[in-house]
Amino acid sequence: MPVDKNLKRLLGQRIAKLRKARGLSQEKFAEKVNILPRAMSCIENGVNYPMADTLERITNALGLKPKDLFDFEYDYSNKELYSLIIGRIKLIKEDIDKLKLVSEILEKIL
């Protein structure tokens, strides 16, 4: 899948998702990472990138390796995936062979 151009937003969403999966509030997580809750909010909302030392503390608090924070492959919402698929279909709307292939694939999975 193509990587979204807004890396700050994707990174922030990934951090928030991982934090929530561990049952941590944003405030408690910020405390664990030793930053202000407002700073954590800015990171999670894609307003700011975390500094390198903050990134290290985030990964430690989540029990991850730094590279794991940048694994966005499966972080798309249903709405985003749907839009991505529709966008790709629109790109091939004039190619009957590709449309037939997409149709065959959809028939097999539905």
PDB file of C-alpha atoms in Angstrom:
ATOM      1  CA  MET A   1       0.000   0.000   0.000  1.00  0.00           C
ATOM      2  CA  PRO A   2       1.248   3.471  -0.657  1.00  0.00           C
ATOM      3  CA  VAL A   3       2.529   5.345   2.351  1.00  0.00           C
ATOM      4  CA  ASP A   4       0.507   8.390   3.312  1.00  0.00           C
ATOM      5  CA  LYS A   5       2.394  11.626   2.729  1.00  0.00           C
ATOM      6  CA  ASN A   6       1.669  12.797   6.269  1.00  0.00           C
ATOM      7  CA  LEU A   7       4.156  10.775   8.284  1.00  0.00           C
ATOM      8  CA  LYS A   8       3.489  12.811  11.437  1.00  0.00           C
ATOM      9  CA  ARG A   9      -0.195  11.876  11.307  1.00  0.00           C
ATOM     10  CA  LEU A  10       0.510   8.190  10.693  1.00  0.00           C
ATOM     11  CA  LEU A  11       3.098   8.017  13.458  1.00  0.00           C
ATOM     12  CA  GLY A  12       0.772   9.758  15.880  1.00  0.00           C
ATOM     13  CA  GLN A  13      -2.108   7.427  15.028  1.00  0.00           C
ATOM     14  CA  ARG A  14       0.166   4.410  15.455  1.00  0.00           C
ATOM     15  CA  ILE A  15       1.370   5.569  18.872  1.00  0.00           C
ATOM     16  CA  ALA A  16      -2.206   6.252  20.007  1.00  0.00           C
ATOM     17  CA  LYS A  17      -3.389   2.858  18.771  1.00  0.00           C
ATOM     18  CA  LEU A  18      -0.556   1.024  20.527  1.00  0.00           C
ATOM     19  CA  ARG A  19      -1.107   3.015  23.730  1.00  0.00           C
ATOM     20  CA  LYS A  20      -4.837   2.262  23.745  1.00  0.00           C
ATOM     21  CA  ALA A  21      -4.189  -1.428  23.065  1.00  0.00           C
ATOM     22  CA  ARG A  22      -2.225  -1.458  26.318  1.00  0.00           C
ATOM     23  CA  GLY A  23      -5.078   0.171  28.208  1.00  0.00           C
ATOM     24  CA  LEU A  24      -3.200   3.383  28.956  1.00  0.00           C
ATOM     25  CA  SER A  25      -4.822   6.790  29.022  1.00  0.00           C
ATOM     26  CA  GLN A  26      -3.012   9.530  27.189  1.00  0.00           C
ATOM     27  CA  GLU A  27      -2.261  11.234  30.511  1.00  0.00           C
ATOM     28  CA  LYS A  28      -0.828   8.078  32.145  1.00  0.00           C
ATOM     29  CA  PHE A  29       1.191   7.300  29.032  1.00  0.00           C
ATOM     30  CA  ALA A  30       2.607  10.838  28.913  1.00  0.00           C
ATOM     31  CA  GLU A  31       3.616  10.410  32.548  1.00  0.00           C
ATOM     32  CA  LYS A  32       5.368   7.104  31.729  1.00  0.00           C
ATOM     33  CA  VAL A  33       7.193   8.758  28.841  1.00  0.00           C
ATOM     34  CA  ASN A  34       8.031  11.768  31.018  1.00  0.00           C
ATOM     35  CA  ILE A  35       6.428  14.431  28.838  1.00  0.00           C
ATOM     36  CA  LEU A  36       3.478  16.745  29.344  1.00  0.00           C
ATOM     37  CA  PRO A  37       0.050  15.382  28.350  1.00  0.00           C
ATOM     38  CA  ARG A  38      -0.307  18.283  25.898  1.00  0.00           C
ATOM     39  CA  ALA A  39       2.952  17.252  24.203  1.00  0.00           C
ATOM     40  CA  MET A  40       1.674  13.670  23.901  1.00  0.00           C
ATOM     41  CA  SER A  41      -1.574  14.979  22.434  1.00  0.00           C
ATOM     42  CA  CYS A  42       0.364  16.954  19.814  1.00  0.00           C
ATOM     43  CA  ILE A  43       2.369  13.850  18.898  1.00  0.00           C
ATOM     44  CA  GLU A  44      -0.692  11.602  18.668  1.00  0.00           C
ATOM     45  CA  ASN A  45      -2.610  14.167  16.625  1.00  0.00           C
ATOM     46  CA  GLY A  46       0.221  14.518  14.114  1.00  0.00           C
ATOM     47  CA  VAL A  47       0.985  18.114  15.026  1.00  0.00           C
ATOM     48  CA  ASN A  48       4.569  17.417  16.156  1.00  0.00           C
ATOM     49  CA  TYR A  49       7.172  14.734  15.683  1.00  0.00           C
ATOM     50  CA  PRO A  50       8.589  13.357  18.915  1.00  0.00           C
ATOM     51  CA  MET A  51      12.214  14.233  19.599  1.00  0.00           C
ATOM     52  CA  ALA A  52      14.617  11.282  19.340  1.00  0.00           C
ATOM     53  CA  ASP A  53      14.896  10.835  23.107  1.00  0.00           C
ATOM     54  CA  THR A  54      11.114  11.024  23.465  1.00  0.00           C
ATOM     55  CA  LEU A  55      10.708   8.478  20.677  1.00  0.00           C
ATOM     56  CA  GLU A  56      13.050   6.163  22.541  1.00  0.00           C
ATOM     57  CA  ARG A  57      11.042   6.555  25.763  1.00  0.00           C
ATOM     58  CA  ILE A  58       7.787   5.932  23.845  1.00  0.00           C
ATOM     59  CA  THR A  59       9.104   2.692  22.375  1.00  0.00           C
ATOM     60  CA  ASN A  60      10.429   1.599  25.769  1.00  0.00           C
ATOM     61  CA  ALA A  61       7.093   2.371  27.444  1.00  0.00           C
ATOM     62  CA  LEU A  62       5.297   0.332  24.773  1.00  0.00           C
ATOM     63  CA  GLY A  63       7.850  -2.487  24.932  1.00  0.00           C
ATOM     64  CA  LEU A  64       8.672  -2.141  21.238  1.00  0.00           C
ATOM     65  CA  LYS A  65      11.598  -1.569  18.934  1.00  0.00           C
ATOM     66  CA  PRO A  66      11.638   1.860  17.235  1.00  0.00           C
ATOM     67  CA  LYS A  67      10.988   0.294  13.809  1.00  0.00           C
ATOM     68  CA  ASP A  68       7.703  -1.133  15.126  1.00  0.00           C
ATOM     69  CA  LEU A  69       6.276   2.375  15.459  1.00  0.00           C
ATOM     70  CA  PHE A  70       6.660   2.882  11.732  1.00  0.00           C
ATOM     71  CA  ASP A  71       4.845  -0.296  10.676  1.00  0.00           C
ATOM     72  CA  PHE A  72       1.780   1.378   9.170  1.00  0.00           C
ATOM     73  CA  GLU A  73       0.835  -1.485   6.855  1.00  0.00           C
ATOM     74  CA  TYR A  74      -2.261  -2.553   8.786  1.00  0.00           C
ATOM     75  CA  ASP A  75      -3.225   0.752  10.362  1.00  0.00           C
ATOM     76  CA  TYR A  76      -5.785   1.854   7.786  1.00  0.00           C
ATOM     77  CA  SER A  77      -9.384   2.251   8.899  1.00  0.00           C
ATOM     78  CA  ASN A  78     -12.219   0.634   6.951  1.00  0.00           C
ATOM     79  CA  LYS A  79     -13.104   4.023   5.476  1.00  0.00           C
ATOM     80  CA  GLU A  80      -9.508   4.662   4.384  1.00  0.00           C
ATOM     81  CA  LEU A  81      -9.188   1.208   2.803  1.00  0.00           C
ATOM     82  CA  TYR A  82     -12.503   1.627   0.986  1.00  0.00           C
ATOM     83  CA  SER A  83     -11.403   5.005  -0.384  1.00  0.00           C
ATOM     84  CA  LEU A  84      -8.059   3.558  -1.452  1.00  0.00           C
ATOM     85  CA  ILE A  85      -9.745   0.674  -3.289  1.00  0.00           C
ATOM     86  CA  ILE A  86     -12.281   2.940  -5.012  1.00  0.00           C
ATOM     87  CA  GLY A  87      -9.483   5.305  -6.022  1.00  0.00           C
ATOM     88  CA  ARG A  88      -7.557   2.452  -7.600  1.00  0.00           C
ATOM     89  CA  ILE A  89     -10.621   1.186  -9.442  1.00  0.00           C
ATOM     90  CA  LYS A  90     -11.194   4.667 -10.845  1.00  0.00           C
ATOM     91  CA  LEU A  91      -7.660   4.562 -12.248  1.00  0.00           C
ATOM     92  CA  ILE A  92      -8.487   1.469 -14.315  1.00  0.00           C
ATOM     93  CA  LYS A  93     -12.042   2.360 -15.337  1.00  0.00           C
ATOM     94  CA  GLU A  94     -11.068   2.445 -19.025  1.00  0.00           C
ATOM     95  CA  ASP A  95      -9.207  -0.896 -18.958  1.00  0.00           C
ATOM     96  CA  ILE A  96     -11.818  -3.645 -19.447  1.00  0.00           C
ATOM     97  CA  ASP A  97      -9.333  -6.471 -18.827  1.00  0.00           C
ATOM     98  CA  LYS A  98      -8.302  -5.080 -15.443  1.00  0.00           C
ATOM     99  CA  LEU A  99     -11.933  -4.393 -14.512  1.00  0.00           C
ATOM    100  CA  LYS A 100     -12.824  -8.003 -15.357  1.00  0.00           C
ATOM    101  CA  LEU A 101      -9.974  -9.206 -13.145  1.00  0.00           C
ATOM    102  CA  VAL A 102     -11.178  -7.028 -10.257  1.00  0.00           C
ATOM    103  CA  SER A 103     -14.707  -8.362 -10.794  1.00  0.00           C
ATOM    104  CA  GLU A 104     -13.449 -11.958 -10.689  1.00  0.00           C
ATOM    105  CA  ILE A 105     -11.540 -11.301  -7.491  1.00  0.00           C
ATOM    106  CA  LEU A 106     -14.575  -9.694  -5.870  1.00  0.00           C
ATOM    107  CA  GLU A 107     -16.784 -12.626  -6.893  1.00  0.00           C
ATOM    108  CA  LYS A 108     -14.391 -15.033  -5.193  1.00  0.00           C
ATOM    109  CA  ILE A 109     -14.287 -13.147  -1.904  1.00  0.00           C
ATOM    110  CA  LEU A 110     -17.968 -12.216  -1.641  1.00  0.00           C
TER     111      LEU A 110
END
